[in-house]
Amino acid sequence: MLTDDWCISLEKPYFYVKYPDKMEFGESWIQNSNNSPNVKITFLDGDHCTTVEGLFKEFNEKFDFPSYFGWNWNALDECLSDLDWLDAHGHIACIRNAEKLLGLYDSDLLIILDILKMNVLEWNKGRSYFSPEKPPMPFNVIFYCSKEHQEEFIKKLQKADIHADVPLQSRS
């Protein structure tokens, strides 16, 4: 369950790969997850991210991007680095069916992983390019991936220089 502090810490790891537990996506899980003070949990579905356009649409809808979102990689990066409109003191992005991201062209997959990595690092270290500066806040990503695709998915993460924690219950 995400109610534990392991996924809202400013300490590494910031990325996790888990085997999906259907209970974690139920209403009771969402209610229990709100025990963390003002941490926004955003559920994204990899089923909608098999194309770049679909990925932009999913992130736009789920993170409630402003109307000026530009529908390109730079705009995605900029919106993820801000998120002030969500009024949260931390973020957890849960991407279920994460193995569907493997359907993107390798270059596009590496771009989205790089954008996630850079934003996670910036949020967790503090964002000094804002005025006033933004203090460190957790922004972590949990990839829910089917067991049969976990190894391939982890290799793609490593290629993007992302080192994810794989909890014991996910390893087989």
PDB file of N, CA and C in Angstrom, residues 56-65 71:
ATOM      1  N   PHE A  56       0.492  12.475 -24.289  1.00  0.00           N
ATOM      2  CA  PHE A  56       0.234  13.883 -23.960  1.00  0.00           C
ATOM      3  C   PHE A  56      -1.182  14.058 -23.419  1.00  0.00           C
ATOM      4  N   LYS A  57      -2.139  13.409 -24.059  1.00  0.00           N
ATOM      5  CA  LYS A  57      -3.534  13.523 -23.635  1.00  0.00           C
ATOM      6  C   LYS A  57      -3.714  12.976 -22.216  1.00  0.00           C
ATOM      7  N   GLU A  58      -3.124  11.813 -21.934  1.00  0.00           N
ATOM      8  CA  GLU A  58      -3.255  11.201 -20.609  1.00  0.00           C
ATOM      9  C   GLU A  58      -2.638  12.084 -19.524  1.00  0.00           C
ATOM     10  N   PHE A  59      -1.425  12.582 -19.748  1.00  0.00           N
ATOM     11  CA  PHE A  59      -0.780  13.455 -18.760  1.00  0.00           C
ATOM     12  C   PHE A  59      -1.567  14.755 -18.601  1.00  0.00           C
ATOM     13  N   ASN A  60      -2.030  15.320 -19.710  1.00  0.00           N
ATOM     14  CA  ASN A  60      -2.808  16.553 -19.675  1.00  0.00           C
ATOM     15  C   ASN A  60      -4.065  16.372 -18.831  1.00  0.00           C
ATOM     16  N   GLU A  61      -4.796  15.303 -19.067  1.00  0.00           N
ATOM     17  CA  GLU A  61      -6.042  15.072 -18.338  1.00  0.00           C
ATOM     18  C   GLU A  61      -5.800  14.733 -16.874  1.00  0.00           C
ATOM     19  N   LYS A  62      -4.862  13.860 -16.614  1.00  0.00           N
ATOM     20  CA  LYS A  62      -4.689  13.370 -15.244  1.00  0.00           C
ATOM     21  C   LYS A  62      -3.999  14.385 -14.332  1.00  0.00           C
ATOM     22  N   PHE A  63      -3.078  15.185 -14.885  1.00  0.00           N
ATOM     23  CA  PHE A  63      -2.436  16.226 -14.081  1.00  0.00           C
ATOM     24  C   PHE A  63      -3.173  17.562 -14.191  1.00  0.00           C
ATOM     25  N   ASP A  64      -4.264  17.569 -14.960  1.00  0.00           N
ATOM     26  CA  ASP A  64      -5.085  18.764 -15.109  1.00  0.00           C
ATOM     27  C   ASP A  64      -4.251  19.973 -15.559  1.00  0.00           C
ATOM     28  N   PHE A  65      -3.446  19.765 -16.618  1.00  0.00           N
ATOM     29  CA  PHE A  65      -2.593  20.838 -17.123  1.00  0.00           C
ATOM     30  C   PHE A  65      -3.436  22.059 -17.502  1.00  0.00           C
ATOM     31  N   TRP A  71       1.221  20.643 -26.011  1.00  0.00           N
ATOM     32  CA  TRP A  71       1.137  19.364 -26.726  1.00  0.00           C
ATOM     33  C   TRP A  71       2.442  18.980 -27.407  1.00  0.00           C
TER      34      TRP A  71
END
